[in-house]
Amino acid sequence: MTYTKRKDGRKFDEPREMEAKVGVIKRADGSAMFRMGDTIAIAAVYGPRELHPRFLQNPQKGVLRCIYDMCSFSVTERKRPGPSRRSTEISMVTKNALLSVVNLDKFPSAVVDVFINVIQANAGTRCVGINAAALALADAGIPMRDLVSAVAVGSVGTKIVVDLDKYEEDHEEGSTDIPVAMIPGTNKVVLLQLDGAVKKEALKEALKMAKKTCSDVYKIQKKALKTAYPGALL
Ligand code: ADP
């Protein structure tokens, strides 16, 4: 049996419905929500502010810190609260992806903290978290070369698909999940993880799909910023 039709009726290269909003956490210096289907992430940014303890400071430039977490109520089986190996890894790859666009040269000895919370999870949370975090950093006025836009691509059985949901990730025909984050202006890949095996040709096709969908994500991100900052040149 081959995977011929997606359960939710989407085309194989069609992402889930997307939505974005900035300024959702008023007390934060910057914040945003990003939704892809049933996966929703909120990101809040604090800083630049002086980094304590001082031995962690970099006198040349500011430091970026990133914490990704999933709320206990984000999945149907209550997720155990607190950090895990998974959340530590996702925090690290998210930070590295964002560092490729953030410029903290003007903020020596300071820190910018990015907190990402997934309030509802149905696969693709690291990508949705990155999309929200990039928007929250822009909302905080942190100097950035561009945004970062992300989506997971992969395969279900022999089919290449974009933006897998949990049903597809756990499919009986076997699946491969490839989260990809890009700098939309240059198409530079700043995150690529591969969970499983994939043939070279399939990877090429999946990356093509990721590029196309990342540009759709970018449009949604820019629209959210334009709504919040009507006069801004974006
Ligand atoms: P991503 O969310 O980036 O795709 P994973 O592949 O690790 O990362 O997770 C896939 C999905 O599995 C998540 O989006 C979520 O729906 C589910 N999931 C992850 N961790 C847990 C957990 N501790 N409890 C229940 N479901 C989880």
mmCIF file of C-alpha atoms and ligand atoms in Angstrom:
data_model
loop_
_atom_site.group_PDB
_atom_site.id
_atom_site.type_symbol
_atom_site.label_atom_id
_atom_site.label_comp_id
_atom_site.label_asym_id
_atom_site.label_seq_id
_atom_site.Cartn_x
_atom_site.Cartn_y
_atom_site.Cartn_z
ATOM 1 C CA MET A 1 0.000 0.000 0.000
ATOM 2 C CA THR A 2 1.294 3.461 -0.794
ATOM 3 C CA TYR A 3 0.350 6.728 0.779
ATOM 4 C CA THR A 4 -1.910 8.224 -1.915
ATOM 5 C CA LYS A 5 -4.023 10.761 -0.055
ATOM 6 C CA ARG A 6 -3.396 12.907 3.025
ATOM 7 C CA LYS A 7 -5.857 12.357 5.844
ATOM 8 C CA ASP A 8 -6.671 16.067 6.153
ATOM 9 C CA GLY A 9 -7.134 16.474 2.375
ATOM 10 C CA ARG A 10 -4.053 18.611 1.782
ATOM 11 C CA LYS A 11 -1.956 18.303 -1.375
ATOM 12 C CA PHE A 12 1.461 16.749 -0.750
ATOM 13 C CA ASP A 13 3.162 20.136 -1.157
ATOM 14 C CA GLU A 14 0.534 22.065 0.809
ATOM 15 C CA PRO A 15 1.331 23.283 4.334
ATOM 16 C CA ARG A 16 -1.285 23.515 7.043
ATOM 17 C CA GLU A 17 -3.141 26.813 7.497
ATOM 18 C CA MET A 18 -0.825 29.450 8.931
ATOM 19 C CA GLU A 19 -1.450 32.424 11.185
ATOM 20 C CA ALA A 20 0.880 34.897 12.912
ATOM 21 C CA LYS A 21 0.579 37.807 15.306
ATOM 22 C CA VAL A 22 3.140 39.989 17.050
ATOM 23 C CA GLY A 23 2.858 41.735 20.425
ATOM 24 C CA VAL A 24 0.908 38.980 22.172
ATOM 25 C CA ILE A 25 2.791 39.289 25.501
ATOM 26 C CA LYS A 26 2.561 42.964 26.416
ATOM 27 C CA ARG A 27 5.138 42.946 29.229
ATOM 28 C CA ALA A 28 7.841 41.375 27.063
ATOM 29 C CA ASP A 29 10.170 43.532 24.944
ATOM 30 C CA GLY A 30 8.986 41.562 21.922
ATOM 31 C CA SER A 31 6.601 38.685 21.386
ATOM 32 C CA ALA A 32 4.748 36.710 18.750
ATOM 33 C CA MET A 33 2.440 33.795 18.089
ATOM 34 C CA PHE A 34 2.813 31.481 15.107
ATOM 35 C CA ARG A 35 0.362 28.721 14.193
ATOM 36 C CA MET A 36 0.608 25.969 11.594
ATOM 37 C CA GLY A 37 -2.565 23.896 11.729
ATOM 38 C CA ASP A 38 -2.941 22.626 15.288
ATOM 39 C CA THR A 39 0.609 23.478 16.306
ATOM 40 C CA ILE A 40 0.810 26.820 18.114
ATOM 41 C CA ALA A 41 3.914 28.474 19.594
ATOM 42 C CA ILE A 42 4.266 31.678 21.578
ATOM 43 C CA ALA A 43 7.642 33.408 21.805
ATOM 44 C CA ALA A 44 8.681 36.200 24.177
ATOM 45 C CA VAL A 45 11.919 38.184 24.019
ATOM 46 C CA TYR A 46 13.528 40.080 26.916
ATOM 47 C CA GLY A 47 16.543 42.317 26.414
ATOM 48 C CA PRO A 48 19.092 43.390 25.518
ATOM 49 C CA ARG A 49 19.778 43.628 29.268
ATOM 50 C CA GLU A 50 22.913 43.220 31.394
ATOM 51 C CA LEU A 51 23.907 39.584 31.698
ATOM 52 C CA HIS A 52 24.302 38.137 35.196
ATOM 53 C CA PRO A 53 26.381 36.470 36.536
ATOM 54 C CA ARG A 54 29.027 38.697 34.970
ATOM 55 C CA PHE A 55 31.490 35.919 34.113
ATOM 56 C CA LEU A 56 29.014 34.835 31.402
ATOM 57 C CA GLN A 57 29.276 38.221 29.677
ATOM 58 C CA ASN A 58 31.037 38.702 26.353
ATOM 59 C CA PRO A 59 32.637 42.188 26.314
ATOM 60 C CA GLN A 60 32.742 42.086 22.479
ATOM 61 C CA LYS A 61 29.039 41.487 21.817
ATOM 62 C CA GLY A 62 25.727 40.448 23.290
ATOM 63 C CA VAL A 63 24.778 36.846 24.038
ATOM 64 C CA LEU A 64 21.634 35.135 22.721
ATOM 65 C CA ARG A 65 19.892 32.590 24.947
ATOM 66 C CA CYS A 66 17.020 30.408 23.866
ATOM 67 C CA ILE A 67 14.662 28.219 25.854
ATOM 68 C CA TYR A 68 12.139 25.991 24.075
ATOM 69 C CA ASP A 69 9.461 24.187 26.049
ATOM 70 C CA MET A 70 6.177 22.393 25.475
ATOM 71 C CA CYS A 71 3.321 23.079 27.915
ATOM 72 C CA SER A 72 2.016 20.042 29.801
ATOM 73 C CA PHE A 73 -1.397 20.597 28.217
ATOM 74 C CA SER A 74 -0.013 20.922 24.664
ATOM 75 C CA VAL A 75 -0.463 17.210 23.956
ATOM 76 C CA THR A 76 -3.300 14.840 24.816
ATOM 77 C CA GLU A 77 -1.136 12.685 27.099
ATOM 78 C CA ARG A 78 0.094 15.216 29.685
ATOM 79 C CA LYS A 79 3.713 16.101 28.873
ATOM 80 C CA ARG A 80 6.024 15.838 31.869
ATOM 81 C CA PRO A 81 6.900 19.413 32.913
ATOM 82 C CA GLY A 82 10.483 20.665 32.924
ATOM 83 C CA PRO A 83 13.481 20.393 30.639
ATOM 84 C CA SER A 84 14.416 17.207 28.813
ATOM 85 C CA ARG A 85 17.135 16.076 26.403
ATOM 86 C CA ARG A 86 14.702 16.846 23.570
ATOM 87 C CA SER A 87 13.959 20.405 24.744
ATOM 88 C CA THR A 88 17.678 21.096 25.361
ATOM 89 C CA GLU A 89 18.503 19.978 21.819
ATOM 90 C CA ILE A 90 15.670 22.023 20.280
ATOM 91 C CA SER A 91 16.707 25.102 22.296
ATOM 92 C CA MET A 92 20.259 24.745 20.948
ATOM 93 C CA VAL A 93 19.359 24.275 17.268
ATOM 94 C CA THR A 94 16.847 27.136 17.512
ATOM 95 C CA LYS A 95 19.487 29.437 19.001
ATOM 96 C CA ASN A 96 21.961 28.537 16.241
ATOM 97 C CA ALA A 97 19.376 29.181 13.528
ATOM 98 C CA LEU A 98 18.481 32.592 15.001
ATOM 99 C CA LEU A 99 22.135 33.551 15.541
ATOM 100 C CA SER A 100 22.618 33.488 11.788
ATOM 101 C CA VAL A 101 20.433 36.590 11.424
ATOM 102 C CA VAL A 102 20.717 38.380 14.780
ATOM 103 C CA ASN A 103 23.443 40.996 15.184
ATOM 104 C CA LEU A 104 24.348 41.678 18.814
ATOM 105 C CA ASP A 105 27.633 43.531 18.123
ATOM 106 C CA LYS A 106 26.205 46.763 19.528
ATOM 107 C CA PHE A 107 25.272 45.163 22.867
ATOM 108 C CA PRO A 108 28.488 44.092 24.616
ATOM 109 C CA SER A 109 28.017 42.340 27.978
ATOM 110 C CA ALA A 110 24.265 42.103 27.380
ATOM 111 C CA VAL A 111 21.924 39.164 26.894
ATOM 112 C CA VAL A 112 18.838 38.700 24.765
ATOM 113 C CA ASP A 113 16.576 35.946 26.097
ATOM 114 C CA VAL A 114 14.154 34.135 23.812
ATOM 115 C CA PHE A 115 11.497 31.982 25.465
ATOM 116 C CA ILE A 116 9.439 29.695 23.248
ATOM 117 C CA ASN A 117 6.421 27.881 24.600
ATOM 118 C CA VAL A 118 4.403 25.442 22.547
ATOM 119 C CA ILE A 119 0.830 25.690 23.772
ATOM 120 C CA GLN A 120 -0.584 23.114 21.347
ATOM 121 C CA ALA A 121 1.519 20.434 19.641
ATOM 122 C CA ASN A 122 0.711 18.403 16.565
ATOM 123 C CA ALA A 123 4.223 17.914 15.058
ATOM 124 C CA GLY A 124 6.552 20.548 13.666
ATOM 125 C CA THR A 125 6.885 22.396 16.957
ATOM 126 C CA ARG A 126 10.560 23.338 16.544
ATOM 127 C CA CYS A 127 9.801 24.960 13.168
ATOM 128 C CA VAL A 128 6.721 26.787 14.425
ATOM 129 C CA GLY A 129 8.752 27.894 17.477
ATOM 130 C CA ILE A 130 11.489 29.317 15.226
ATOM 131 C CA ASN A 131 8.902 31.200 13.140
ATOM 132 C CA ALA A 132 7.435 32.747 16.302
ATOM 133 C CA ALA A 133 10.886 33.513 17.786
ATOM 134 C CA ALA A 134 12.137 35.316 14.654
ATOM 135 C CA LEU A 135 9.020 37.513 14.754
ATOM 136 C CA ALA A 136 9.392 38.179 18.496
ATOM 137 C CA LEU A 137 13.028 39.278 17.994
ATOM 138 C CA ALA A 138 11.931 41.668 15.235
ATOM 139 C CA ASP A 139 9.130 42.957 17.486
ATOM 140 C CA ALA A 140 11.735 43.605 20.216
ATOM 141 C CA GLY A 141 13.711 45.745 17.760
ATOM 142 C CA ILE A 142 16.776 43.501 17.836
ATOM 143 C CA PRO A 143 19.020 44.225 14.799
ATOM 144 C CA MET A 144 18.498 41.409 12.278
ATOM 145 C CA ARG A 145 19.712 40.789 8.745
ATOM 146 C CA ASP A 146 16.456 39.033 7.895
ATOM 147 C CA LEU A 147 13.833 36.801 9.497
ATOM 148 C CA VAL A 148 14.181 33.012 9.745
ATOM 149 C CA SER A 149 11.376 30.888 8.281
ATOM 150 C CA ALA A 150 10.987 27.184 8.958
ATOM 151 C CA VAL A 151 8.946 24.137 8.021
ATOM 152 C CA ALA A 152 9.343 20.379 8.335
ATOM 153 C CA VAL A 153 9.382 18.322 5.147
ATOM 154 C CA GLY A 154 9.853 14.603 4.767
ATOM 155 C CA SER A 155 8.405 11.416 3.433
ATOM 156 C CA VAL A 156 5.481 9.185 4.272
ATOM 157 C CA GLY A 157 5.955 5.810 2.586
ATOM 158 C CA THR A 158 7.325 6.771 -0.832
ATOM 159 C CA LYS A 159 5.670 10.195 -0.981
ATOM 160 C CA ILE A 160 7.521 13.451 -0.293
ATOM 161 C CA VAL A 161 5.355 15.728 1.817
ATOM 162 C CA VAL A 162 5.544 19.143 3.410
ATOM 163 C CA ASP A 163 4.562 20.086 6.968
ATOM 164 C CA LEU A 164 3.884 16.606 8.397
ATOM 165 C CA ASP A 165 1.337 16.312 11.179
ATOM 166 C CA LYS A 166 1.559 13.806 14.034
ATOM 167 C CA TYR A 167 -0.590 11.275 12.174
ATOM 168 C CA GLU A 168 1.884 11.343 9.276
ATOM 169 C CA GLU A 169 4.945 11.257 11.545
ATOM 170 C CA ASP A 170 3.641 8.041 13.127
ATOM 171 C CA HIS A 171 2.371 6.518 9.865
ATOM 172 C CA GLU A 172 2.472 2.719 9.522
ATOM 173 C CA GLU A 173 4.217 2.999 6.130
ATOM 174 C CA GLY A 174 7.149 4.695 7.838
ATOM 175 C CA SER A 175 8.083 8.348 7.697
ATOM 176 C CA THR A 176 11.066 10.658 7.675
ATOM 177 C CA ASP A 177 10.943 14.077 9.277
ATOM 178 C CA ILE A 178 13.299 16.831 8.083
ATOM 179 C CA PRO A 179 12.892 20.173 9.866
ATOM 180 C CA VAL A 180 14.370 22.961 7.727
ATOM 181 C CA ALA A 181 14.904 26.636 8.563
ATOM 182 C CA MET A 182 16.036 29.182 5.989
ATOM 183 C CA ILE A 183 16.964 32.830 5.668
ATOM 184 C CA PRO A 184 14.342 33.740 3.060
ATOM 185 C CA GLY A 185 16.302 36.577 1.435
ATOM 186 C CA THR A 186 19.244 34.335 0.546
ATOM 187 C CA ASN A 187 17.725 30.818 0.775
ATOM 188 C CA LYS A 188 20.584 29.910 3.124
ATOM 189 C CA VAL A 189 19.723 26.844 5.195
ATOM 190 C CA VAL A 190 20.311 27.533 8.902
ATOM 191 C CA LEU A 191 18.736 24.373 10.325
ATOM 192 C CA LEU A 192 18.453 20.946 8.783
ATOM 193 C CA GLN A 193 17.840 17.856 10.869
ATOM 194 C CA LEU A 194 17.237 14.402 9.534
ATOM 195 C CA ASP A 195 15.411 11.820 11.572
ATOM 196 C CA GLY A 196 15.663 8.586 9.565
ATOM 197 C CA ALA A 197 17.108 7.690 6.172
ATOM 198 C CA VAL A 198 16.360 9.389 2.859
ATOM 199 C CA LYS A 199 17.678 8.995 -0.691
ATOM 200 C CA LYS A 200 19.592 11.870 -2.309
ATOM 201 C CA GLU A 201 16.892 12.553 -4.945
ATOM 202 C CA ALA A 202 14.134 12.522 -2.322
ATOM 203 C CA LEU A 203 16.112 14.926 -0.146
ATOM 204 C CA LYS A 204 16.539 17.282 -3.111
ATOM 205 C CA GLU A 205 12.795 17.227 -3.795
ATOM 206 C CA ALA A 206 12.008 17.735 -0.102
ATOM 207 C CA LEU A 207 14.369 20.722 0.083
ATOM 208 C CA LYS A 208 12.704 22.258 -2.954
ATOM 209 C CA MET A 209 9.362 21.956 -1.172
ATOM 210 C CA ALA A 210 10.870 23.426 2.003
ATOM 211 C CA LYS A 211 12.180 26.435 0.066
ATOM 212 C CA LYS A 212 8.767 27.114 -1.457
ATOM 213 C CA THR A 213 6.936 26.748 1.864
ATOM 214 C CA CYS A 214 9.514 28.849 3.751
ATOM 215 C CA SER A 215 8.728 31.693 1.363
ATOM 216 C CA ASP A 216 5.010 31.245 2.224
ATOM 217 C CA VAL A 217 5.923 31.334 5.932
ATOM 218 C CA TYR A 218 7.937 34.510 5.291
ATOM 219 C CA LYS A 219 4.905 36.188 3.700
ATOM 220 C CA ILE A 220 2.784 35.405 6.768
ATOM 221 C CA GLN A 221 5.545 36.655 9.091
ATOM 222 C CA LYS A 222 5.937 39.917 7.159
ATOM 223 C CA LYS A 223 2.175 40.424 7.095
ATOM 224 C CA ALA A 224 2.079 40.129 10.900
ATOM 225 C CA LEU A 225 4.857 42.709 11.243
ATOM 226 C CA LYS A 226 3.172 45.069 8.774
ATOM 227 C CA THR A 227 -0.078 44.807 10.732
ATOM 228 C CA ALA A 228 1.727 45.741 13.956
ATOM 229 C CA TYR A 229 3.968 48.385 12.334
ATOM 230 C CA PRO A 230 1.945 49.847 9.453
ATOM 231 C CA GLY A 231 4.584 52.390 8.374
ATOM 232 C CA ALA A 232 7.582 50.059 8.532
ATOM 233 C CA LEU A 233 9.668 49.335 5.438
ATOM 234 C CA LEU A 234 9.667 45.546 5.243
HETATM 235 P P1 ADP B 1 8.792 18.498 16.384
HETATM 236 O O1 ADP B 1 7.671 18.936 17.262
HETATM 237 O O2 ADP B 1 9.731 19.622 16.052
HETATM 238 O O3 ADP B 1 8.308 17.771 15.144
HETATM 239 P P2 ADP B 1 9.555 15.916 17.472
HETATM 240 O O4 ADP B 1 9.715 15.199 16.172
HETATM 241 O O5 ADP B 1 10.509 15.585 18.582
HETATM 242 O O6 ADP B 1 9.681 17.485 17.237
HETATM 243 O O7 ADP B 1 8.084 15.700 18.027
HETATM 244 C C1 ADP B 1 7.029 15.395 17.198
HETATM 245 C C2 ADP B 1 5.734 15.576 17.910
HETATM 246 O O8 ADP B 1 5.594 14.599 18.926
HETATM 247 C C3 ADP B 1 5.538 16.904 18.638
HETATM 248 O O9 ADP B 1 5.196 17.967 17.777
HETATM 249 C C4 ADP B 1 4.394 16.546 19.561
HETATM 250 O O10 ADP B 1 3.166 16.562 18.847
HETATM 251 C C5 ADP B 1 4.774 15.116 19.955
HETATM 252 N N1 ADP B 1 5.524 15.085 21.226
HETATM 253 C C6 ADP B 1 6.783 15.457 21.445
HETATM 254 N N2 ADP B 1 7.140 15.290 22.741
HETATM 255 C C7 ADP B 1 6.063 14.798 23.368
HETATM 256 C C8 ADP B 1 5.775 14.413 24.717
HETATM 257 N N3 ADP B 1 6.667 14.516 25.683
HETATM 258 N N4 ADP B 1 4.534 13.941 24.958
HETATM 259 C C9 ADP B 1 3.613 13.800 23.988
HETATM 260 N N5 ADP B 1 3.819 14.165 22.696
HETATM 261 C C10 ADP B 1 5.017 14.648 22.392
#
